[in-house]
PDB file of C-alpha atoms in Angstrom:
ATOM      1  CA  GLN I   1     232.434 175.639 153.662  1.00  0.00           C
ATOM      2  CA  VAL I   2     234.554 178.509 154.855  1.00  0.00           C
ATOM      3  CA  GLN I   3     236.666 180.618 152.514  1.00  0.00           C
ATOM      4  CA  LEU I   4     239.547 182.513 154.081  1.00  0.00           C
ATOM      5  CA  VAL I   5     241.334 185.373 152.354  1.00  0.00           C
ATOM      6  CA  GLU I   6     244.458 186.918 153.841  1.00  0.00           C
ATOM      7  CA  SER I   7     245.743 190.417 153.189  1.00  0.00           C
ATOM      8  CA  GLY I   8     248.259 192.841 154.614  1.00  0.00           C
ATOM      9  CA  GLY I   9     251.538 191.151 153.776  1.00  0.00           C
ATOM     10  CA  GLY I  10     254.427 192.932 152.141  1.00  0.00           C
ATOM     11  CA  LEU I  11     257.997 194.104 152.503  1.00  0.00           C
ATOM     12  CA  VAL I  12     258.969 195.785 155.750  1.00  0.00           C
ATOM     13  CA  GLN I  13     262.255 196.765 157.339  1.00  0.00           C
ATOM     14  CA  PRO I  14     263.465 195.085 160.527  1.00  0.00           C
ATOM     15  CA  GLY I  15     261.755 196.662 163.498  1.00  0.00           C
ATOM     16  CA  GLY I  16     258.707 197.582 161.463  1.00  0.00           C
ATOM     17  CA  SER I  17     255.087 196.514 161.792  1.00  0.00           C
ATOM     18  CA  LEU I  18     252.438 194.873 159.677  1.00  0.00           C
ATOM     19  CA  ARG I  19     248.832 193.955 160.319  1.00  0.00           C
ATOM     20  CA  LEU I  20     247.534 190.856 158.625  1.00  0.00           C
ATOM     21  CA  SER I  21     243.819 190.449 158.074  1.00  0.00           C
ATOM     22  CA  CYS I  22     241.843 187.314 157.338  1.00  0.00           C
ATOM     23  CA  ALA I  23     238.357 187.785 155.965  1.00  0.00           C
ATOM     24  CA  ALA I  24     236.030 184.807 156.103  1.00  0.00           C
ATOM     25  CA  SER I  25     233.030 184.054 153.914  1.00  0.00           C
ATOM     26  CA  GLY I  26     230.671 181.164 153.426  1.00  0.00           C
ATOM     27  CA  SER I  27     230.141 180.711 157.143  1.00  0.00           C
ATOM     28  CA  THR I  28     230.615 182.532 160.389  1.00  0.00           C
ATOM     29  CA  LEU I  29     233.876 182.080 162.262  1.00  0.00           C
ATOM     30  CA  ASP I  30     232.156 182.329 165.640  1.00  0.00           C
ATOM     31  CA  ASP I  31     232.310 178.591 166.255  1.00  0.00           C
ATOM     32  CA  TYR I  32     235.874 178.050 165.066  1.00  0.00           C
ATOM     33  CA  ASP I  33     239.220 178.311 166.717  1.00  0.00           C
ATOM     34  CA  VAL I  34     241.228 180.364 164.248  1.00  0.00           C
ATOM     35  CA  GLY I  35     244.840 181.320 163.865  1.00  0.00           C
ATOM     36  CA  TRP I  36     247.902 181.782 161.747  1.00  0.00           C
ATOM     37  CA  PHE I  37     250.498 179.393 160.448  1.00  0.00           C
ATOM     38  CA  ARG I  38     253.638 180.407 158.628  1.00  0.00           C
ATOM     39  CA  GLN I  39     256.117 178.685 156.390  1.00  0.00           C
ATOM     40  CA  ALA I  40     259.544 180.062 155.674  1.00  0.00           C
ATOM     41  CA  PRO I  41     261.588 178.901 152.667  1.00  0.00           C
ATOM     42  CA  GLY I  42     263.076 175.489 153.330  1.00  0.00           C
ATOM     43  CA  LYS I  43     261.348 175.129 156.690  1.00  0.00           C
ATOM     44  CA  GLU I  44     258.330 173.292 157.986  1.00  0.00           C
ATOM     45  CA  ARG I  45     255.191 175.247 158.609  1.00  0.00           C
ATOM     46  CA  GLU I  46     254.530 176.236 162.204  1.00  0.00           C
ATOM     47  CA  GLY I  47     251.525 177.419 164.137  1.00  0.00           C
ATOM     48  CA  VAL I  48     252.286 181.003 165.109  1.00  0.00           C
ATOM     49  CA  SER I  49     249.265 182.114 167.051  1.00  0.00           C
ATOM     50  CA  CYS I  50     245.627 181.283 167.593  1.00  0.00           C
ATOM     51  CA  ILE I  51     242.508 182.373 169.415  1.00  0.00           C
ATOM     52  CA  SER I  52     239.835 180.064 170.708  1.00  0.00           C
ATOM     53  CA  ALA I  53     236.149 180.309 169.894  1.00  0.00           C
ATOM     54  CA  SER I  54     234.934 179.296 173.341  1.00  0.00           C
ATOM     55  CA  ASP I  55     236.712 181.731 175.655  1.00  0.00           C
ATOM     56  CA  GLY I  56     238.962 183.933 173.526  1.00  0.00           C
ATOM     57  CA  ASN I  57     242.121 182.487 175.030  1.00  0.00           C
ATOM     58  CA  THR I  58     245.167 182.826 172.834  1.00  0.00           C
ATOM     59  CA  PHE I  59     248.406 181.062 172.095  1.00  0.00           C
ATOM     60  CA  ALA I  60     251.599 182.470 170.602  1.00  0.00           C
ATOM     61  CA  LEU I  61     254.930 180.905 169.796  1.00  0.00           C
ATOM     62  CA  ASP I  62     257.706 181.870 172.187  1.00  0.00           C
ATOM     63  CA  SER I  63     259.554 183.479 169.286  1.00  0.00           C
ATOM     64  CA  VAL I  64     256.711 185.961 168.676  1.00  0.00           C
ATOM     65  CA  LYS I  65     255.386 186.519 172.205  1.00  0.00           C
ATOM     66  CA  GLY I  66     255.318 190.182 173.074  1.00  0.00           C
ATOM     67  CA  ARG I  67     255.562 191.134 169.392  1.00  0.00           C
ATOM     68  CA  PHE I  68     252.537 189.532 167.696  1.00  0.00           C
ATOM     69  CA  THR I  69     248.946 189.931 168.834  1.00  0.00           C
ATOM     70  CA  ILE I  70     246.009 187.998 167.465  1.00  0.00           C
ATOM     71  CA  SER I  71     242.445 189.254 167.641  1.00  0.00           C
ATOM     72  CA  ARG I  72     239.098 188.462 166.108  1.00  0.00           C
ATOM     73  CA  ASP I  73     236.099 190.547 165.196  1.00  0.00           C
ATOM     74  CA  ASN I  74     233.167 188.218 164.975  1.00  0.00           C
ATOM     75  CA  ALA I  75     230.868 190.963 163.747  1.00  0.00           C
ATOM     76  CA  GLU I  76     233.181 191.501 160.770  1.00  0.00           C
ATOM     77  CA  ASN I  77     233.977 187.779 160.461  1.00  0.00           C
ATOM     78  CA  THR I  78     237.645 188.731 160.419  1.00  0.00           C
ATOM     79  CA  VAL I  79     240.797 187.692 162.243  1.00  0.00           C
ATOM     80  CA  TYR I  80     243.839 189.919 162.621  1.00  0.00           C
ATOM     81  CA  LEU I  81     247.496 189.426 163.410  1.00  0.00           C
ATOM     82  CA  GLN I  82     249.291 192.565 164.519  1.00  0.00           C
ATOM     83  CA  MET I  83     253.015 192.061 164.059  1.00  0.00           C
ATOM     84  CA  ASN I  84     255.418 194.506 165.655  1.00  0.00           C
ATOM     85  CA  SER I  85     259.211 194.615 165.977  1.00  0.00           C
ATOM     86  CA  LEU I  86     259.517 192.369 162.964  1.00  0.00           C
ATOM     87  CA  LYS I  87     262.722 190.429 162.436  1.00  0.00           C
ATOM     88  CA  PRO I  88     264.215 188.889 159.295  1.00  0.00           C
ATOM     89  CA  GLU I  89     263.426 185.456 160.720  1.00  0.00           C
ATOM     90  CA  ASP I  90     259.728 186.340 160.583  1.00  0.00           C
ATOM     91  CA  THR I  91     259.944 186.230 156.784  1.00  0.00           C
ATOM     92  CA  ALA I  92     257.460 183.614 155.590  1.00  0.00           C
ATOM     93  CA  VAL I  93     254.155 183.006 153.906  1.00  0.00           C
ATOM     94  CA  TYR I  94     251.466 183.474 156.535  1.00  0.00           C
ATOM     95  CA  TYR I  95     248.301 181.412 156.335  1.00  0.00           C
ATOM     96  CA  CYS I  96     245.026 182.015 158.099  1.00  0.00           C
ATOM     97  CA  THR I  97     243.439 178.754 159.187  1.00  0.00           C
ATOM     98  CA  THR I  98     240.810 177.170 161.344  1.00  0.00           C
ATOM     99  CA  GLY I  99     242.036 174.523 163.737  1.00  0.00           C
ATOM    100  CA  ALA I 100     242.409 173.602 167.394  1.00  0.00           C
ATOM    101  CA  CYS I 101     243.800 176.246 169.723  1.00  0.00           C
ATOM    102  CA  TYR I 102     245.454 175.060 172.938  1.00  0.00           C
ATOM    103  CA  SER I 103     247.324 176.918 175.619  1.00  0.00           C
ATOM    104  CA  ASP I 104     250.643 175.567 174.370  1.00  0.00           C
ATOM    105  CA  LYS I 105     250.150 174.993 170.654  1.00  0.00           C
ATOM    106  CA  TYR I 106     247.988 175.527 167.602  1.00  0.00           C
ATOM    107  CA  LEU I 107     247.092 172.591 165.392  1.00  0.00           C
ATOM    108  CA  SER I 108     245.635 172.672 161.930  1.00  0.00           C
ATOM    109  CA  ASP I 109     245.768 170.196 159.085  1.00  0.00           C
ATOM    110  CA  ASP I 110     244.409 169.632 155.615  1.00  0.00           C
ATOM    111  CA  LEU I 111     240.979 168.819 157.027  1.00  0.00           C
ATOM    112  CA  ASP I 112     240.698 172.366 158.327  1.00  0.00           C
ATOM    113  CA  TYR I 113     240.161 175.514 156.293  1.00  0.00           C
ATOM    114  CA  TRP I 114     243.195 177.351 154.977  1.00  0.00           C
ATOM    115  CA  GLY I 115     243.619 180.571 153.068  1.00  0.00           C
ATOM    116  CA  LYS I 116     246.050 180.871 150.180  1.00  0.00           C
ATOM    117  CA  GLY I 117     248.550 182.837 152.226  1.00  0.00           C
ATOM    118  CA  THR I 118     250.181 186.246 152.206  1.00  0.00           C
ATOM    119  CA  LEU I 119     253.916 186.832 151.949  1.00  0.00           C
ATOM    120  CA  VAL I 120     255.715 188.768 154.649  1.00  0.00           C
ATOM    121  CA  THR I 121     259.280 189.793 153.893  1.00  0.00           C
ATOM    122  CA  VAL I 122     261.388 191.468 156.559  1.00  0.00           C
ATOM    123  CA  SER I 123     264.522 192.898 155.043  1.00  0.00           C
ATOM    124  CA  SER I 124     266.540 196.074 154.893  1.00  0.00           C
TER     125      SER I 124
END
């Protein structure tokens, strides 16, 4: 069993930055692809970014490329999402998950591990 706990969300003005953290316990994340999903009000959840366990390759949605950077610290059993140049459309609950990280998408479902989420609000 893996428990994932997100932190770092909050209210930020457009153009600002936030760094989300995801601390894992119960098991090491070394063997898992990990990443972030988000769900905005009234919208379906979407896989934002991920990083693979095998080679460290990453994926990011086109809408966040160049603004969001995912990283992992296996020694700390933690995954990060650095979010810069935030836009109002980035407003959502962000979930840290395990899953399957591909070059063109990130997949995760109810059989994977999910945190409870952290709210990011981008507004002036």
